Coordinates of C-alpha atoms in Angstrom, one line a residue:
Chain A
M95 CA 11.6 44.5 -216.8
S96 CA 10.9 41.1 -218.3
F97 CA 11.3 37.6 -216.7
E98 CA 14.5 36.9 -218.8
E99 CA 16.0 40.3 -217.6
L100 CA 15.2 39.6 -214.0
K101 CA 16.7 36.2 -214.3
Q102 CA 19.9 37.6 -215.9
L103 CA 20.2 40.3 -213.3
I104 CA 20.0 37.7 -210.5
Q105 CA 22.5 35.4 -212.4
E106 CA 25.0 38.2 -212.8
S107 CA 25.2 38.7 -209.0
F108 CA 24.5 35.1 -207.8
S109 CA 25.7 32.6 -210.4
E110 CA 24.7 29.5 -208.5
A111 CA 21.4 30.7 -207.0
I112 CA 18.9 29.8 -209.7
V113 CA 18.2 26.0 -209.8
A114 CA 15.3 25.9 -212.2
E115 CA 12.6 28.0 -213.7
D116 CA 8.9 27.6 -214.4
E117 CA 7.5 29.8 -217.2
L118 CA 4.1 28.3 -216.9
A119 CA 3.6 29.5 -213.4
T120 CA 1.7 32.7 -212.8
P121 CA 3.7 34.9 -212.2
K122 CA 6.7 33.1 -213.8
A123 CA 8.7 31.4 -211.1
L124 CA 12.4 31.0 -210.3
L125 CA 13.5 28.1 -208.2
V126 CA 16.2 29.3 -205.9
S127 CA 18.6 27.2 -203.9
K128 CA 17.9 27.1 -200.1
D129 CA 21.1 28.8 -199.1
S130 CA 21.0 31.7 -201.4
L131 CA 17.2 32.5 -200.7
H132 CA 17.8 35.3 -198.3
E133 CA 20.6 37.1 -200.3
V134 CA 18.5 36.9 -203.5
C135 CA 15.4 38.3 -201.7
D136 CA 17.5 41.0 -200.2
F137 CA 19.0 41.8 -203.6
L138 CA 15.6 42.0 -205.3
Y139 CA 14.3 44.2 -202.5
T140 CA 17.2 46.7 -202.4
N141 CA 18.2 46.8 -206.1
D142 CA 16.9 50.1 -207.6
K143 CA 16.2 48.3 -210.9
T144 CA 13.8 45.9 -209.3
Y145 CA 12.7 47.3 -205.9
F146 CA 10.3 44.4 -205.0
D147 CA 8.9 46.3 -202.0
S148 CA 5.9 44.1 -201.5
L149 CA 5.6 40.4 -200.6
S150 CA 2.1 39.8 -201.9
C151 CA 1.8 36.2 -200.6
M152 CA 3.8 33.4 -199.2
T153 CA 2.6 29.9 -199.4
A154 CA 4.0 26.5 -198.3
I155 CA 3.1 23.4 -200.3
D156 CA 3.6 19.8 -199.2
N157 CA 4.7 17.7 -202.3
G158 CA 3.9 14.4 -200.4
V159 CA 5.7 11.5 -199.0
E160 CA 6.9 10.1 -202.4
K161 CA 8.6 13.2 -203.6
S162 CA 9.7 13.9 -200.0
T163 CA 9.9 17.6 -200.5
V164 CA 8.0 20.7 -199.3
E165 CA 8.3 24.0 -201.1
I166 CA 7.6 27.6 -200.5
A167 CA 6.4 30.1 -203.0
Y168 CA 7.1 33.8 -202.4
N169 CA 4.9 36.1 -204.6
L170 CA 6.7 39.4 -205.1
Y171 CA 5.5 42.6 -206.5
S172 CA 7.3 45.8 -207.2
I173 CA 4.9 48.7 -206.8
P174 CA 7.0 51.4 -208.6
F175 CA 7.8 49.2 -211.6
D176 CA 4.7 47.1 -211.7
I177 CA 6.5 43.8 -212.1
H178 CA 5.6 40.4 -210.6
L179 CA 7.9 37.5 -209.8
M180 CA 7.5 34.2 -208.0
I181 CA 10.5 32.8 -206.1
K182 CA 10.4 29.2 -205.0
V183 CA 12.5 27.2 -202.7
E184 CA 12.4 23.5 -202.2
L185 CA 13.1 21.8 -198.9
D186 CA 13.7 18.4 -197.5
R187 CA 10.3 17.1 -196.1
D188 CA 11.6 15.4 -193.1
N189 CA 13.1 18.3 -191.3
P190 CA 12.3 21.4 -193.4
S191 CA 14.0 24.6 -192.4
V192 CA 14.9 27.8 -194.3
V193 CA 16.0 31.3 -193.3
S194 CA 13.3 33.7 -192.5
V195 CA 12.7 36.8 -194.8
S196 CA 10.7 38.6 -192.1
D197 CA 13.6 41.0 -191.6
I198 CA 13.2 42.1 -195.3
W199 CA 9.4 42.1 -195.5
R200 CA 7.5 42.4 -192.3
T201 CA 4.6 40.6 -194.0
A202 CA 6.6 37.5 -193.9
D203 CA 6.3 37.3 -190.1
W204 CA 2.7 36.0 -190.0
H205 CA 2.9 34.2 -193.3
E206 CA 5.9 32.1 -192.0
R207 CA 4.0 31.4 -188.7
E208 CA 1.2 30.1 -190.9
A209 CA 3.6 27.9 -192.9
F210 CA 5.1 26.6 -189.6
D211 CA 1.5 26.0 -188.1
L212 CA 0.1 24.2 -191.0
V213 CA 3.0 22.5 -192.9
G214 CA 5.6 22.5 -190.2
I215 CA 8.4 24.4 -191.7
H216 CA 11.0 25.9 -189.4
F217 CA 12.1 29.4 -190.2
N218 CA 15.6 30.3 -188.8
N219 CA 16.0 33.8 -187.3
H220 CA 12.2 34.4 -187.1
P221 CA 11.4 36.7 -184.2
D222 CA 8.4 34.8 -182.9
L223 CA 7.9 31.4 -184.4
R224 CA 4.8 29.9 -182.9
R225 CA 1.4 28.7 -184.2
I226 CA -0.9 31.4 -185.6
L227 CA -4.2 29.7 -186.3
L228 CA -4.3 26.4 -184.3
P229 CA -4.0 26.3 -180.5
D230 CA -0.5 26.1 -179.1
D231 CA -1.0 22.6 -177.8
W232 CA -2.2 21.2 -181.1
E233 CA -0.5 18.1 -182.3
G234 CA 0.9 17.8 -185.9
H235 CA 0.6 20.0 -189.0
P236 CA -2.7 19.6 -190.8
L237 CA -1.7 20.6 -194.4
R238 CA 0.8 17.7 -194.5
R239 CA -0.5 15.1 -196.9
D240 CA 0.0 12.3 -194.4
Y241 CA -1.6 14.2 -191.5
V242 CA -3.8 12.2 -189.1
E243 CA -6.0 14.0 -186.6
Q244 CA -5.3 13.5 -183.0
E245 CA -7.8 11.3 -181.2
R246 CA -9.0 13.9 -178.6
Y247 CA -8.4 17.6 -178.0
H248 CA -9.0 18.7 -174.3
D249 CA -11.1 15.5 -173.8
V250 CA -13.3 16.2 -176.8
K251 CA -13.3 13.8 -179.6
V252 CA -11.9 15.2 -182.7
K253 CA -12.8 12.9 -185.6
Y254 CA -16.2 11.4 -186.2
Chain B
M386 CA -70.7 56.8 -160.9
S387 CA -71.7 54.4 -158.2
K388 CA -69.3 53.0 -155.7
E389 CA -69.5 49.6 -157.2
Q390 CA -68.6 51.0 -160.6
Q391 CA -65.7 52.8 -159.2
E392 CA -64.4 49.6 -157.7
I393 CA -64.6 47.7 -161.0
L394 CA -62.9 50.5 -162.8
G395 CA -60.1 50.5 -160.2
L396 CA -59.5 46.9 -160.7
K397 CA -59.4 47.3 -164.5
T398 CA -56.9 50.1 -164.6
G399 CA -54.7 48.4 -161.9
E400 CA -55.4 51.1 -159.4
G401 CA -56.6 48.4 -157.0
G402 CA -52.9 48.1 -156.1
I403 CA -52.7 44.3 -155.9
I404 CA -52.1 41.7 -158.6
I405 CA -52.4 38.1 -157.7
S406 CA -50.2 35.7 -159.5
K407 CA -48.2 32.5 -159.0
L408 CA -44.6 33.2 -158.1
D409 CA -43.5 30.8 -160.9
D410 CA -45.5 32.8 -163.4
L411 CA -44.1 36.0 -162.2
L412 CA -40.5 34.8 -162.4
N413 CA -40.9 33.2 -165.8
W414 CA -42.6 36.3 -167.2
A415 CA -39.8 38.4 -166.0
R416 CA -37.2 36.0 -167.4
L417 CA -38.7 35.4 -170.8
S418 CA -39.4 39.1 -171.3
S419 CA -35.9 40.2 -170.9
L420 CA -33.6 37.6 -172.6
W421 CA -30.3 39.5 -172.8
P422 CA -27.8 37.6 -175.0
V423 CA -24.1 38.0 -174.6
G424 CA -23.0 39.8 -177.7
F425 CA -20.3 37.8 -179.6
G426 CA -20.3 36.1 -183.0
L427 CA -18.2 33.4 -184.5
A428 CA -18.9 33.3 -188.2
C429 CA -21.4 34.2 -190.8
C430 CA -24.3 33.3 -188.5
A431 CA -23.2 36.4 -186.5
I432 CA -24.1 38.6 -189.5
E433 CA -27.6 37.2 -189.5
F434 CA -27.7 37.7 -185.7
M435 CA -26.7 41.4 -186.3
S436 CA -29.4 42.0 -188.9
T437 CA -31.9 40.3 -186.5
A438 CA -31.1 43.1 -184.1
S439 CA -31.3 45.7 -186.8
S440 CA -34.4 48.0 -187.3
A441 CA -35.8 45.7 -190.1
Y442 CA -36.3 42.7 -187.6
D443 CA -36.1 44.6 -184.4
L444 CA -35.2 42.0 -181.8
D445 CA -35.7 44.7 -179.1
R446 CA -39.4 44.2 -179.2
F447 CA -38.9 40.8 -177.5
G448 CA -36.9 42.4 -174.8
V449 CA -33.7 41.0 -176.3
I450 CA -30.8 43.4 -175.9
P451 CA -27.2 42.2 -176.6
R452 CA -24.9 42.7 -173.6
N453 CA -21.2 43.1 -173.8
S454 CA -20.5 41.2 -170.6
P455 CA -21.4 37.6 -169.9
R456 CA -22.1 38.6 -166.2
Q457 CA -25.1 40.6 -167.4
A458 CA -26.4 38.1 -169.9
D459 CA -29.1 35.4 -169.6
V460 CA -28.7 33.7 -172.9
M461 CA -25.7 32.8 -175.0
I462 CA -26.2 32.6 -178.8
V463 CA -23.5 30.4 -180.3
S464 CA -23.6 32.0 -183.7
G465 CA -21.2 30.1 -186.0
T466 CA -18.4 27.7 -186.3
V467 CA -16.9 26.6 -183.0
T468 CA -13.3 25.6 -183.5
F469 CA -11.5 23.7 -180.8
K470 CA -9.5 26.8 -180.1
M471 CA -12.7 28.8 -179.6
A472 CA -14.4 26.0 -177.7
D473 CA -12.2 26.7 -174.7
R474 CA -13.3 30.3 -174.8
V475 CA -17.0 29.6 -175.3
I476 CA -16.8 27.3 -172.2
R477 CA -15.3 30.2 -170.2
L478 CA -17.9 32.6 -171.4
Y479 CA -20.6 30.2 -170.4
E480 CA -19.1 29.6 -167.0
Q481 CA -19.0 33.4 -166.4
M482 CA -22.8 33.8 -166.9
A483 CA -25.0 34.0 -163.8
D484 CA -27.8 31.5 -163.4
P485 CA -30.4 31.1 -164.9
K486 CA -28.6 30.9 -168.2
Y487 CA -29.7 29.5 -171.5
V488 CA -27.9 28.6 -174.8
I489 CA -29.2 29.0 -178.3
S490 CA -27.1 27.1 -180.8
M491 CA -27.5 29.0 -184.1
G492 CA -26.8 27.4 -187.5
S493 CA -25.5 24.0 -188.7
C494 CA -21.9 24.6 -187.5
A495 CA -22.9 25.1 -183.9
N496 CA -25.5 22.4 -184.1
C497 CA -23.3 19.5 -185.4
G498 CA -20.2 20.9 -187.3
G499 CA -22.2 21.5 -190.4
P500 CA -20.0 21.5 -193.6
Y501 CA -17.0 20.7 -191.4
W502 CA -18.3 17.4 -190.4
E503 CA -16.0 15.3 -192.6
H504 CA -12.9 17.3 -193.2
G505 CA -12.9 20.0 -190.4
Y506 CA -10.1 18.7 -188.3
H507 CA -10.2 22.0 -186.3
V508 CA -14.0 22.2 -185.8
L509 CA -16.0 21.0 -182.8
K510 CA -18.8 18.7 -184.1
G511 CA -21.5 20.6 -182.2
V512 CA -21.3 23.0 -179.3
D513 CA -23.5 20.7 -177.2
R514 CA -20.4 18.5 -176.8
V515 CA -19.0 21.2 -174.4
I516 CA -22.0 23.2 -173.1
P517 CA -25.7 22.3 -172.6
V518 CA -27.9 23.7 -175.4
D519 CA -31.6 24.6 -174.9
V520 CA -32.7 25.5 -178.4
Y521 CA -31.2 24.6 -181.8
V522 CA -31.8 26.8 -184.8
P523 CA -31.3 25.0 -188.1
G524 CA -30.0 26.8 -191.2
C525 CA -26.8 27.7 -192.9
P526 CA -27.0 30.4 -191.9
P527 CA -30.5 30.8 -190.4
R528 CA -32.5 33.7 -191.5
P529 CA -33.3 36.4 -188.9
E530 CA -36.9 35.0 -188.8
A531 CA -35.6 31.6 -187.7
L532 CA -33.4 33.1 -184.9
I533 CA -36.5 35.0 -183.7
G534 CA -38.3 31.6 -183.8
G535 CA -35.5 30.2 -181.7
F536 CA -36.2 32.9 -179.2
L537 CA -39.9 32.2 -179.1
K538 CA -39.1 28.5 -178.5
L539 CA -36.9 29.5 -175.6
Q540 CA -39.6 31.7 -174.2
E541 CA -42.0 28.8 -174.4
K542 CA -39.6 26.6 -172.5
I543 CA -39.0 29.2 -169.9
R544 CA -42.8 29.7 -169.5
T545 CA -43.2 26.1 -168.2
E546 CA -40.3 26.3 -165.7
S547 CA -40.8 26.0 -162.0
V548 CA -38.6 27.0 -159.1
L549 CA -40.9 25.3 -156.5
A550 CA -42.2 22.1 -158.0
P551 CA -39.9 19.3 -156.9
K552 CA -39.2 18.1 -160.4
A553 CA -36.2 15.9 -159.6
L554 CA -38.2 14.2 -156.8
E555 CA -41.1 13.6 -159.1
K556 CA -38.8 12.2 -161.7
L557 CA -37.4 9.9 -159.1
M558 CA -40.8 8.7 -157.8
K559 CA -41.7 7.7 -161.3
K560 CA -38.9 5.3 -161.5
D561 CA -39.5 1.8 -160.2
V562 CA -37.7 1.5 -156.9
V563 CA -36.0 -1.9 -156.7

């Protein structure tokens, strides 16, 4: 199934879902509205024409203070049909929150914890949303562009 | 064989039954000949540590046998990047070790933060900021020969130790008393 066919398939069921597309991305990306993310993902997972059974990767990106957005890229792969697709969602930078897809792909559980840990995105309905890499009592989210290290951690100086 | 000859032979083979040595020398010899490190690794340095213990470099020949409990260990090899999260665990392991205990800091990361010096917000800039270090082994990562060199340096250090000499008092006496 080609990118165009995929796009059409989604548009047939969710007319408002696709906000933009990026054909230069690898794999080609569809920007999906925040509210329809979960139903689009569930559709792509369960539909027997697509059957995206694997969430290969999930990354959060901070677009900076000027743009004031953060985005999440979901890299999907369908093992039986050998097709790739990237789903993107853009969120408000100040208080980013989006619904969790960990009930569709179990892989998303830890990926979402990482996005929460490093970029500070809140995932609703996540079963266990806490930091995965940094210690629980760490301050701030290091992959934010305006991140400043804390002065001390457990009485040890952080920045030299 | 004359009686005199038999006596000399007895001394040479240790059948005389008595060896005279200084207590310090005996203790130091025992300690430096069985340096048991606590077996844990933090990063790529741990791979070099493992190959040092392999048959090609044979760390066993120095009496170095990795132990799986800090309670049985004499020396801790901090082999790799110490993150702030790990630093708490390293301190805990160190505190569980029985005295006398030694620390070898292996590789640039454990020595001073290494490549994480500037942008590693999560990395402790040298393990000596949380626990006392006896020997620093430079390298990124150090080759097995360098780690063996570190152990030899530590052995040298232990050889000059004394449980009896009042070192602290001597140090105090050297200072000018006001």
